[in-house]
Tab-separated table of C-alpha atoms in Angstrom:
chain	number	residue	atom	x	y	z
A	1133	UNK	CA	35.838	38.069	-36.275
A	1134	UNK	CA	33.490	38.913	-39.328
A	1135	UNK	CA	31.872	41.825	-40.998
A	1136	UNK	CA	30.969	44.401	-38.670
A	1137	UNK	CA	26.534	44.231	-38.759
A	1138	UNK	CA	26.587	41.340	-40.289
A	1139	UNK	CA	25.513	38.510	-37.770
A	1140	UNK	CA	25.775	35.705	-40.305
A	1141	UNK	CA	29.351	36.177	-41.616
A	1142	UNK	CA	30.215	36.370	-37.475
A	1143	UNK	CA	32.256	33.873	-35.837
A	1144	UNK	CA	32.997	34.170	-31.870
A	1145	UNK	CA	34.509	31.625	-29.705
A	1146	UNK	CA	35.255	33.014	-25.804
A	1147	UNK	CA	34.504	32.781	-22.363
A	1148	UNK	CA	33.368	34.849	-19.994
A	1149	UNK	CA	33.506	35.506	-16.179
A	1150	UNK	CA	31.944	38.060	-13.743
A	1151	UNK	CA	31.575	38.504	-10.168
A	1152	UNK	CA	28.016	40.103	-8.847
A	1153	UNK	CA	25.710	40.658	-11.922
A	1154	UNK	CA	22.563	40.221	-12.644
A	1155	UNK	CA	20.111	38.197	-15.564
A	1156	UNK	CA	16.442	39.369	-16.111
A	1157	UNK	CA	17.303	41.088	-13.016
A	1158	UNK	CA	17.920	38.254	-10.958
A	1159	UNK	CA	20.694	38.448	-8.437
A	1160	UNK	CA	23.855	36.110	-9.499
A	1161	UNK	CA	27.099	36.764	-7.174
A	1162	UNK	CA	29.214	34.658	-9.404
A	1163	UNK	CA	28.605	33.503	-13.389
A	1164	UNK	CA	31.014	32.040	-15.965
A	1165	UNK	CA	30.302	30.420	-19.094
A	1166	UNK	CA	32.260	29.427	-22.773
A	1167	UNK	CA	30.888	30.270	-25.739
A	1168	UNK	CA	30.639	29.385	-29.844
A	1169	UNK	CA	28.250	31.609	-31.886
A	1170	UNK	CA	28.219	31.250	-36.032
A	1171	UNK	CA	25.914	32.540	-38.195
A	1172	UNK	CA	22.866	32.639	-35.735
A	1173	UNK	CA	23.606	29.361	-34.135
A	1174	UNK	CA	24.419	29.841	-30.403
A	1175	UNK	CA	26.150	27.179	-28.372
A	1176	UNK	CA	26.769	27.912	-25.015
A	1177	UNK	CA	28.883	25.355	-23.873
A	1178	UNK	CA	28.758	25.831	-20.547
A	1179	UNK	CA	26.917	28.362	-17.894
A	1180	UNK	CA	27.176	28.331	-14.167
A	1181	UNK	CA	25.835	30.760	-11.888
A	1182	UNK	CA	26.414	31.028	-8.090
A	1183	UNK	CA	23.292	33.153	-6.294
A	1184	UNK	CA	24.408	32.278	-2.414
A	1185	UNK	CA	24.468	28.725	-1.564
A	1186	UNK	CA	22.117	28.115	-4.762
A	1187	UNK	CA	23.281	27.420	-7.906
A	1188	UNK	CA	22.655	26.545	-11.970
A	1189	UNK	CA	24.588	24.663	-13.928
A	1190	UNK	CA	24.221	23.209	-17.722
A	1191	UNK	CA	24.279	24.757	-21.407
A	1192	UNK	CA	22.079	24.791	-23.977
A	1193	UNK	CA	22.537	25.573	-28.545
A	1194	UNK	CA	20.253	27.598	-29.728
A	1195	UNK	CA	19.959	27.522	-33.938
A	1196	UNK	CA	17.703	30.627	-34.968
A	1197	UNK	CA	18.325	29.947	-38.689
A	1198	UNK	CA	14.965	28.931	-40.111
A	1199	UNK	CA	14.977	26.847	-43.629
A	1200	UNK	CA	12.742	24.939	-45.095
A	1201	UNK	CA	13.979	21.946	-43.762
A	1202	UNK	CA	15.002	22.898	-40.145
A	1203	UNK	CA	12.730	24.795	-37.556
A	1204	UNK	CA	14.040	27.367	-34.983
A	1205	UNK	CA	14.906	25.507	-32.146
A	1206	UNK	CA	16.516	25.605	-28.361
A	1207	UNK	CA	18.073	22.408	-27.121
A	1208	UNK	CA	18.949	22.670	-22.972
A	1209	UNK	CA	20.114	20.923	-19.805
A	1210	UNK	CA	20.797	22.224	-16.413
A	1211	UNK	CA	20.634	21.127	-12.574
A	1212	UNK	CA	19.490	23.328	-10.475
A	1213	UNK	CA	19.192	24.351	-6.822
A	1214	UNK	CA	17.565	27.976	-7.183
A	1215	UNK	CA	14.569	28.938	-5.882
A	1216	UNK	CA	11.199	28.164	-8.161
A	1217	UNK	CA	9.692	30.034	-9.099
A	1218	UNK	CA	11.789	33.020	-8.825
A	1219	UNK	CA	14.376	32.037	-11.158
A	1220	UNK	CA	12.329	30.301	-13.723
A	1221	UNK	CA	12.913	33.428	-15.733
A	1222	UNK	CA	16.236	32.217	-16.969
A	1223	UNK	CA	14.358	29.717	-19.149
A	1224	UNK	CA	11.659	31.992	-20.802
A	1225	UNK	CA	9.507	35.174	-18.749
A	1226	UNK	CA	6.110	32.503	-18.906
A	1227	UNK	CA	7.456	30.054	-16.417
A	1228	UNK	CA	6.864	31.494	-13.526
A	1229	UNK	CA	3.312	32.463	-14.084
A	1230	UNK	CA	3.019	28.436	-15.341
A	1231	UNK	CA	5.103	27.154	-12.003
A	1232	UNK	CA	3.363	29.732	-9.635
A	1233	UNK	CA	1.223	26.732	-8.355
A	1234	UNK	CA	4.472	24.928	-7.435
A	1235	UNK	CA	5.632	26.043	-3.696
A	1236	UNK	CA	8.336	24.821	-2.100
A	1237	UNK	CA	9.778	25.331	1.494
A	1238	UNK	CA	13.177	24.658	0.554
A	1239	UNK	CA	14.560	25.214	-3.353
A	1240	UNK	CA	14.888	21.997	-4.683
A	1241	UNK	CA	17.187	20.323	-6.875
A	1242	UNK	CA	16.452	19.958	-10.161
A	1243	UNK	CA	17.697	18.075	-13.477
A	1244	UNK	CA	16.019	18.924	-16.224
A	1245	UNK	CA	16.960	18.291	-20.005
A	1246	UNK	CA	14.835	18.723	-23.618
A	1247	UNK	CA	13.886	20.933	-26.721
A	1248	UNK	CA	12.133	23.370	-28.028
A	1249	UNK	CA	10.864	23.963	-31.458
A	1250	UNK	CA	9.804	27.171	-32.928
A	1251	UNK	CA	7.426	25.938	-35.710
A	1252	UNK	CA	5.098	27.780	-38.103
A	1253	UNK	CA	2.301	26.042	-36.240
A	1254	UNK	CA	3.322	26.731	-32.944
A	1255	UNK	CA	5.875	25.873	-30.652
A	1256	UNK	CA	6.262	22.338	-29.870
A	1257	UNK	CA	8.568	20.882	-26.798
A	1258	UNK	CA	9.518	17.634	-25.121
A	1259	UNK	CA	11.293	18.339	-22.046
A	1260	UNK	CA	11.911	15.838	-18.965
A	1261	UNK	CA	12.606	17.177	-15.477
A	1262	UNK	CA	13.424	15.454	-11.936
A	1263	UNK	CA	12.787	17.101	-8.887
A	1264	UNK	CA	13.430	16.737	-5.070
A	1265	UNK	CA	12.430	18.682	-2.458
A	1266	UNK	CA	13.224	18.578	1.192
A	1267	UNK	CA	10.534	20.110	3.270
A	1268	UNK	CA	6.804	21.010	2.204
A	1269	UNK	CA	6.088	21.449	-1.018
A	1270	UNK	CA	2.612	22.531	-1.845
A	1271	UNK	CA	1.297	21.786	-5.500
A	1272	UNK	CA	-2.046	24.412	-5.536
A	1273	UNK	CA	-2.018	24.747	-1.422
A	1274	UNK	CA	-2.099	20.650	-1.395
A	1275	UNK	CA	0.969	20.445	1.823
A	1276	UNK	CA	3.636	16.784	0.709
A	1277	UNK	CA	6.806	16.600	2.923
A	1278	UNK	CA	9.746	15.521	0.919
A	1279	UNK	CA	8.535	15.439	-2.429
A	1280	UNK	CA	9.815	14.053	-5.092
A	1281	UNK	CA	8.802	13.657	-8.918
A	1282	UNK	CA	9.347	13.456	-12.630
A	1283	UNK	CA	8.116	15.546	-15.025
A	1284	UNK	CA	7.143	15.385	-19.249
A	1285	UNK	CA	6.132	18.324	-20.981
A	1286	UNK	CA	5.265	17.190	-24.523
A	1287	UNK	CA	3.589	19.722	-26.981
A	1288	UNK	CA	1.131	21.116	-23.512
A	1289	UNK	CA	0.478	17.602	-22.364
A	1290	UNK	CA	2.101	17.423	-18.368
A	1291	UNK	CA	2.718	13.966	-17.404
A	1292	UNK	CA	3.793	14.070	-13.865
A	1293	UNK	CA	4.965	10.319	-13.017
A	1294	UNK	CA	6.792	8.463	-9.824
A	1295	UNK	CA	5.237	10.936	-7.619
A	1296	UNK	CA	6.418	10.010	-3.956
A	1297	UNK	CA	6.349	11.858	-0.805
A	1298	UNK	CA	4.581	12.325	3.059
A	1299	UNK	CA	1.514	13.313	4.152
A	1300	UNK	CA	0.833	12.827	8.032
A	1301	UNK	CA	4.055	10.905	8.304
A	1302	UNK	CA	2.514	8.345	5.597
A	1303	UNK	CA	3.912	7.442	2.432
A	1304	UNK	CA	1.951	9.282	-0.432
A	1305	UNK	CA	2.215	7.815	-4.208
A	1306	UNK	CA	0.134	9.590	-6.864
A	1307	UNK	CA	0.134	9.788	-10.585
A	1308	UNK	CA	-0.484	13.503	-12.113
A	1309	UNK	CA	-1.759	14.039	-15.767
A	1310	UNK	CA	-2.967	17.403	-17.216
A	1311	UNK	CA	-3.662	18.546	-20.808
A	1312	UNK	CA	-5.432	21.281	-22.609
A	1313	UNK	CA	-9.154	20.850	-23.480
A	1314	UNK	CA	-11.505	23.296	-24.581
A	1315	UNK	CA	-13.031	24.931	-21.788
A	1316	UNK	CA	-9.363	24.978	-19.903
A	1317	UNK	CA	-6.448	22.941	-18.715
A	1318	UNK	CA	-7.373	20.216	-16.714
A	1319	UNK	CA	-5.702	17.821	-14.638
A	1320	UNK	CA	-6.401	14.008	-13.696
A	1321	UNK	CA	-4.765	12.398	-10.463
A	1322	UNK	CA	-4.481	9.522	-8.956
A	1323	UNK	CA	-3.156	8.791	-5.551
A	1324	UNK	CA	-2.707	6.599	-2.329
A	1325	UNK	CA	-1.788	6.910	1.166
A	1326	UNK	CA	-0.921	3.925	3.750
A	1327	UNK	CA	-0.085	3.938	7.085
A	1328	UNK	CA	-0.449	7.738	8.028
A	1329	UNK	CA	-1.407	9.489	11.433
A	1330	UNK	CA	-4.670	10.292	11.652
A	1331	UNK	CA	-4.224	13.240	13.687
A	1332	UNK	CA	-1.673	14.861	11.710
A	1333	UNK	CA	-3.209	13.994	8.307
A	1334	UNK	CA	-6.333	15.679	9.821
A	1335	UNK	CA	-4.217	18.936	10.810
A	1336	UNK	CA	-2.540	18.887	7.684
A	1337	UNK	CA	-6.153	18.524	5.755
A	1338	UNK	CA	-7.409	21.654	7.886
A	1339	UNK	CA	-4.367	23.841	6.847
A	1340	UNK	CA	-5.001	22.976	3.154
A	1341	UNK	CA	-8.720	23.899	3.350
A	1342	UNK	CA	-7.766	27.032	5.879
A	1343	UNK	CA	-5.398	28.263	2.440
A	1344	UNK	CA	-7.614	26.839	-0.564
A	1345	UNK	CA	-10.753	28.800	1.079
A	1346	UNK	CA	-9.832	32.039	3.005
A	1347	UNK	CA	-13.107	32.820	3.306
A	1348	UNK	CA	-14.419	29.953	5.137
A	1349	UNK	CA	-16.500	30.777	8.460
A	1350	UNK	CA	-15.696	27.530	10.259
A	1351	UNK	CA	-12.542	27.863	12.400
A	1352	UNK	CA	-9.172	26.595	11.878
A	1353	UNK	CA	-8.999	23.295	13.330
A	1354	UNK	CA	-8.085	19.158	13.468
A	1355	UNK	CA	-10.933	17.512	11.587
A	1356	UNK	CA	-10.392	14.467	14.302
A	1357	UNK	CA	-7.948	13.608	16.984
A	1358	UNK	CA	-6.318	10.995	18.573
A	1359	UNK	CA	-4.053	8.366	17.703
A	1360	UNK	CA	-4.918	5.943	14.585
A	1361	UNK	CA	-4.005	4.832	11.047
A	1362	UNK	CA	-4.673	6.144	7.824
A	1363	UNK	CA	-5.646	4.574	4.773
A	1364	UNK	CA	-6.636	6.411	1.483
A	1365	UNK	CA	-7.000	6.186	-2.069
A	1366	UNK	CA	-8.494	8.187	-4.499
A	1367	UNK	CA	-8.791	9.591	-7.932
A	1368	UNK	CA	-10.312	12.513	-9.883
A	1369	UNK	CA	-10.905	14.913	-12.856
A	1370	UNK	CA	-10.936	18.644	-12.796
A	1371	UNK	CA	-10.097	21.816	-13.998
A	1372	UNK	CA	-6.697	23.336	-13.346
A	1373	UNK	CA	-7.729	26.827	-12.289
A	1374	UNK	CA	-10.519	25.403	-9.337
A	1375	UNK	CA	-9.636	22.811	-6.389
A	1376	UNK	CA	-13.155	22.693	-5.704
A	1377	UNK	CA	-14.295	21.217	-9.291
A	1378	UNK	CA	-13.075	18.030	-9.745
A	1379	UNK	CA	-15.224	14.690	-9.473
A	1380	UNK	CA	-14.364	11.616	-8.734
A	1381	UNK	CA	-14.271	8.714	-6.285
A	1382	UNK	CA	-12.333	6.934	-3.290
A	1383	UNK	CA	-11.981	4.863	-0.384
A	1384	UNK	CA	-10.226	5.464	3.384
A	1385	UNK	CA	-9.607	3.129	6.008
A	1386	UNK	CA	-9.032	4.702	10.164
A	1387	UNK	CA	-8.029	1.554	12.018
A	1388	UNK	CA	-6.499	1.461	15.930
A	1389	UNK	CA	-8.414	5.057	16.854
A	1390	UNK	CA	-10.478	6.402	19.438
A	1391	UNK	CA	-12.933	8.187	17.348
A	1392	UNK	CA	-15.377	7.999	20.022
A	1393	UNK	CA	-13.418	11.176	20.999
A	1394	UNK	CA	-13.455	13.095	18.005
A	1395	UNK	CA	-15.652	16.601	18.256
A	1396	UNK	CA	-18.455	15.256	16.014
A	1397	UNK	CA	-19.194	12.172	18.226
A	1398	UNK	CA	-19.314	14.007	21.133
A	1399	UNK	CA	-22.861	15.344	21.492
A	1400	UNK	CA	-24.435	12.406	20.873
A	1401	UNK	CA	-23.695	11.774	24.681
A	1402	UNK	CA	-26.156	14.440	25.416
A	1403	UNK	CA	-28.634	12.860	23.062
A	1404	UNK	CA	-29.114	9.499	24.653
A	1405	UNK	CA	-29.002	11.679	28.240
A	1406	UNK	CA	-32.250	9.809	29.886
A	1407	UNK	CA	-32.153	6.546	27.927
A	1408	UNK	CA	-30.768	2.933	28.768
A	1409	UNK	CA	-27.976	3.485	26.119
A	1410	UNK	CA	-24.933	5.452	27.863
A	1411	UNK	CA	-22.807	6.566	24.504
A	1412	UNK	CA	-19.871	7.725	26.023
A	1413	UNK	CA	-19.125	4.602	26.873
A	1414	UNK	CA	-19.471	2.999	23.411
A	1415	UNK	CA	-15.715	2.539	21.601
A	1416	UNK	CA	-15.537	3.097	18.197
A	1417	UNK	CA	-11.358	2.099	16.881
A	1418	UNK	CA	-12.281	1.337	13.064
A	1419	UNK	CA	-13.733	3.191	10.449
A	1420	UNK	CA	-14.631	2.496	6.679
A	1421	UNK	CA	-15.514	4.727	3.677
A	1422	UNK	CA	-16.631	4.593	0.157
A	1423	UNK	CA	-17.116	8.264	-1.269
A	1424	UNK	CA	-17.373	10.013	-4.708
A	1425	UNK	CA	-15.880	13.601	-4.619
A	1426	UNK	CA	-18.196	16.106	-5.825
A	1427	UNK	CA	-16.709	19.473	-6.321
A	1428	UNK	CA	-16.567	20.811	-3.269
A	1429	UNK	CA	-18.218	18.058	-1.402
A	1430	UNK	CA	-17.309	14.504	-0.452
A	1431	UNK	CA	-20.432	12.155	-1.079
A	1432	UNK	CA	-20.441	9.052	1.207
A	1433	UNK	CA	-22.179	6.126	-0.209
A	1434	UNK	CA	-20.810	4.122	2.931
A	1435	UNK	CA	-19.389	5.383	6.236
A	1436	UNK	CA	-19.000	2.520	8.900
A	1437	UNK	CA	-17.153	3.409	12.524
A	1438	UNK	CA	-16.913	0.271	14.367
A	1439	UNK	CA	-15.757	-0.826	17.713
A	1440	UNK	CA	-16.118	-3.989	20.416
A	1441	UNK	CA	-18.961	-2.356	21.620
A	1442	UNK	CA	-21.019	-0.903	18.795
A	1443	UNK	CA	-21.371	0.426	15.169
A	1444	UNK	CA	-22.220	3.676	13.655
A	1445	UNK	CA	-23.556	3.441	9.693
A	1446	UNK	CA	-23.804	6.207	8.066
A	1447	UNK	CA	-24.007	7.932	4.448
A	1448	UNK	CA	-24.154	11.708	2.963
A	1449	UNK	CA	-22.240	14.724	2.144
A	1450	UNK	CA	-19.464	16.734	3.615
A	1451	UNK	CA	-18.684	19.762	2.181
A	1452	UNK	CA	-15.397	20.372	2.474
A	1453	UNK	CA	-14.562	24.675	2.686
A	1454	UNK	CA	-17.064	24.985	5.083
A	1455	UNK	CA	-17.040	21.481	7.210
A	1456	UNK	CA	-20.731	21.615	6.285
A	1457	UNK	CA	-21.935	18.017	7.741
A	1458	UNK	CA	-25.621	16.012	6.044
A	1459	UNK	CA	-25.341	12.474	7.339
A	1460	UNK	CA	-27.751	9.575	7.903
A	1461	UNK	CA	-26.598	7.792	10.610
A	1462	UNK	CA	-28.266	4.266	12.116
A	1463	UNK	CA	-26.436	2.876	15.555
A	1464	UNK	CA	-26.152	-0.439	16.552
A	1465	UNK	CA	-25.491	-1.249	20.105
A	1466	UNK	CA	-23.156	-3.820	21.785
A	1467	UNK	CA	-22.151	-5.259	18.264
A	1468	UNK	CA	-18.691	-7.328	18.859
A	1469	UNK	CA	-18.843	-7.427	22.846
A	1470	UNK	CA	-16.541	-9.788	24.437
A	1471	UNK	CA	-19.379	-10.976	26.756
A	1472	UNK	CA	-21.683	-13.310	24.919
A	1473	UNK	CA	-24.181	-11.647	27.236
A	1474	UNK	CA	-23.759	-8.543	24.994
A	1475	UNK	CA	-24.160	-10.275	21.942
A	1476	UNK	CA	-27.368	-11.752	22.509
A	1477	UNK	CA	-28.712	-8.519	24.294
A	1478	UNK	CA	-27.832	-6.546	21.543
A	1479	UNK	CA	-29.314	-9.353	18.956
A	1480	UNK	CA	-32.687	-8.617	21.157
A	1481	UNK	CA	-32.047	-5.039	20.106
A	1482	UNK	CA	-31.920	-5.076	16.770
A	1483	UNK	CA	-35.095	-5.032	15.634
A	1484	UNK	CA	-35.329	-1.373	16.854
A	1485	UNK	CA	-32.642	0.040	15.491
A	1486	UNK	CA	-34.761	2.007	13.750
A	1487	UNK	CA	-35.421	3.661	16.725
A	1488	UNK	CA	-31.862	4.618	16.904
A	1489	UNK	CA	-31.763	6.247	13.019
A	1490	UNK	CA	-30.178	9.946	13.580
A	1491	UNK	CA	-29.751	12.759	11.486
A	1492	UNK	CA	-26.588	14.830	11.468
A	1493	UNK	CA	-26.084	18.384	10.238
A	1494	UNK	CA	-24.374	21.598	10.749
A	1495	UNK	CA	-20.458	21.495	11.135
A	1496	UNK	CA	-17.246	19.961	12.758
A	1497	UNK	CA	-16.947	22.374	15.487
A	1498	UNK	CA	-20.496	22.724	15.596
A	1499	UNK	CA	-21.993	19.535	14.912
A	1500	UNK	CA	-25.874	18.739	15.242
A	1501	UNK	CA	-27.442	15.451	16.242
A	1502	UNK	CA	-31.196	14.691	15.928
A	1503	UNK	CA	-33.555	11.433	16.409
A	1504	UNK	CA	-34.813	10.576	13.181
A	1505	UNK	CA	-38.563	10.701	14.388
A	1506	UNK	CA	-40.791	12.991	12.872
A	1507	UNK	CA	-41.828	14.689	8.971
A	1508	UNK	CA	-39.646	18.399	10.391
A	1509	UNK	CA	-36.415	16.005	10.481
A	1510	UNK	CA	-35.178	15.796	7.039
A	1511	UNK	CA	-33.409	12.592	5.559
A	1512	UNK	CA	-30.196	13.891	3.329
A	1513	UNK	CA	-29.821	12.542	0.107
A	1514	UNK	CA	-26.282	12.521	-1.299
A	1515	UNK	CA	-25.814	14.634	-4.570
A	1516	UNK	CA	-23.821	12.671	-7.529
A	1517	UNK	CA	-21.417	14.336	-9.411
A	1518	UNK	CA	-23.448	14.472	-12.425
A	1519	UNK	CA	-19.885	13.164	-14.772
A	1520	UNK	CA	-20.647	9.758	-12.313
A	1521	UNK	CA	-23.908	8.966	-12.704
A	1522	UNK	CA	-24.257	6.316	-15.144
A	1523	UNK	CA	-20.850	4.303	-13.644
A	1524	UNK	CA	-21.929	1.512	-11.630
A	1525	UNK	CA	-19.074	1.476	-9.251
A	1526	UNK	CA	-19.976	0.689	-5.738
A	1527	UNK	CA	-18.431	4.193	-4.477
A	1528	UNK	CA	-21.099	6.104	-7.101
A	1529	UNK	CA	-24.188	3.950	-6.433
A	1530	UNK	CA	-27.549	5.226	-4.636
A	1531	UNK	CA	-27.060	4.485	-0.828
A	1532	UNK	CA	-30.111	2.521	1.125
A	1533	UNK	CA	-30.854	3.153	4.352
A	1534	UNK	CA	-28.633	1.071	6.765
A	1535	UNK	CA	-30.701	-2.398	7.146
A	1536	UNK	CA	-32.322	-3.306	10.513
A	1537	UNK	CA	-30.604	-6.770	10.467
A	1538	UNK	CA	-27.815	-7.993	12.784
A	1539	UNK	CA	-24.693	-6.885	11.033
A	1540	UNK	CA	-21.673	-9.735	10.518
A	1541	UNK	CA	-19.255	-9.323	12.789
């Protein structure tokens, strides 16, 4: 009832129910909802919407009466099972430009509750919102199985917190912060990994860099195989709009491998083709890594693969579209033998070590070993991120050369 024109002196109460419609031309084959509206203050006391096996439930008051006391504002809650982005529309025509970096396999559910203020400065909102996912879900190509997460959006500050999920059948735990600066949004993470498959972390690492860099010559393929454990941590700073510019730093851990079999590894049999040393029979099972991330590259301060029979140390850069490889690597032989025989031999070969300093370059699939010997073979030299420099954390300090004494077992 009211005056007719007159929004202000209106009064409805009601409820209404449709089969197939459709909302910001969305698809909905079921929607009912009740309804109070006074004088422009909205209250939609309840809206449900059936799109197949999908659906939205919740309400939300809306008060568009501005005074000098009280801002324009939207207050909402709803669970969800549509599909995101698709029907982010319902809750402004931004969102799914904002949540196009969100993909999941599967829609996921969502709970999500908060408000929104219209003020004279701006808008300002606090909103919190759970999701689960079943499935992959890929945050900007990045592939997590089963996903989970919580969400606050305060005033353009995104604190993403309890972040838990799979990565190569490991259990993944980050942290996700983002804010606006000045030159851009950017985003700060921190995350771990334990106990994942190396092989499948690896294929899962190759599919991310196959979609983040379409353009990348080296072929689609595991960065290592066989069986072994995972082990990572990490953290970094970057902006939103480019995977390739963050910096940062972090360590990994392979343990119970056969990395003597990986691709890289295996022309170095060639190499030593001729000499007393036989390297395809050396077993590597461990590895260890400090690193600083570096835009697009990963900067090894320490890289140590270790078996009963011998030790690779290495350092340098990977860069990671491309599988470009720079590495100074020094072997020592018949380090951790069973045989005490082997441990004094290769105490007797220590000393020249030096003569067993390689250089390794080109890529994963096409990787290229060289004896150190000689001004035409170059030594690499890792490249800091430049953000890193003055931190004296072990992971962003200058690497030596890999000493020529007998390494602790």
């Amino acid at each position: 009832n009211g005056r007719w024109g007159d929004k202000r002196q209106s009064l409805v109460i009601g409820s209404v129910e449709t089969g197939p419609m459709t909302i910001y031309e969305l698809p909905f084959d079921h929607v009912s909802t009740n309804i109070f509206i006074r004088d422009e203050y909205y209250d939609i006391l309840s809206l449900d919407g059936l799109s197949g096996d999908r659906s939205i439930s919740g309400g939300f008051i809306l008060n568009d009466r501005k005074s000098e006391d009280v801002d324009r504002k939207i207050q909402f809650h709803a669970n969800s099972t549509l599909e995101v982005p698709k029907y982010a529309r319902l809750a402004g025509p931004e969102l799914p430009e904002i949540l196009a970096p969100y993909v999941f396999e599967t829609p996921p559910k969502i709970a999500t509750s908060g408000t929104v203020e219209f003020r004279d400065t701006g808008i300002a909102e606090d909103v919190e919102t759970q999701v689960e996912s079943k499935g992959t879900f890929r945050f900007f190509e990045f592939p997590v199985q089963n996903a989970a997460f919580n969400v606050h959006v305060k005033n353009g500050t995104v604190d993403v917190s309890d972040i838990t999920g799979e990565f190569g059948s490991g259990k993944l735990t980050a942290t996700v912060h983002s804010e606006e600066a000045q030159a851009g949004r950017t985003v700060q993470f921190k995350a771990k990994l334990e106990d994942a498959k190396l092989d499948e972390a690896a294929t899962a690492f190759t599919d991310f860099r196959r979609r983040s860099s379409p353009d990348a010559k080296e072929p689609v393929e595991s960065l290592l195989s066989g069986k072994g454990t995972l082990n990572m941590e990490a953290e970094a700073t970057g902006p939103a709009s480019d995977v390739w510019g963050f910096t940062g730093k972090g360590t990994a851990t392979i343990a119970h491998a056969e990395l003597g079999h990986i691709r890289i590894l295996g022309p170095l049999s060639k190499l030593f083709e001729g000499t007393i040393l036989n390297f395809s029979s050396f077993r590597l099972t461990n590895a260890d890594a400090v690193f600083t991330i570096n835009g697009d590259r990963l900067v090894f301060s320490k890289l140590e693969l270790t078996g009963p029979s011998a030790q690779l140390r290495s350092f340098g850069n990977f860069r990671m579209p491309t599988s470009e490889l720079e590495f100074n690597t020094t072997i020592f032989p018949f380090r951790e033998s069973s045989m005490p025989v082997m441990n004094v031999l290769g105490f007797v070969l220590e000393p020249f070590s030096r003569a067993l300093e390689l250089r390794l370059s080109g890529t994963i699939s096409k990787p290229k070993w060289a004896f150190a010997a000689g001004a035409a073979v170059p030594k690499y030299e890792p490249v800091k991120p430049p953000a890193l420099i003055q931190q004296s954390d072990p992971a962003t300090e200058e690497p030596a050369t890999p000493p020529a004494e007998q390494p602790k077992s």
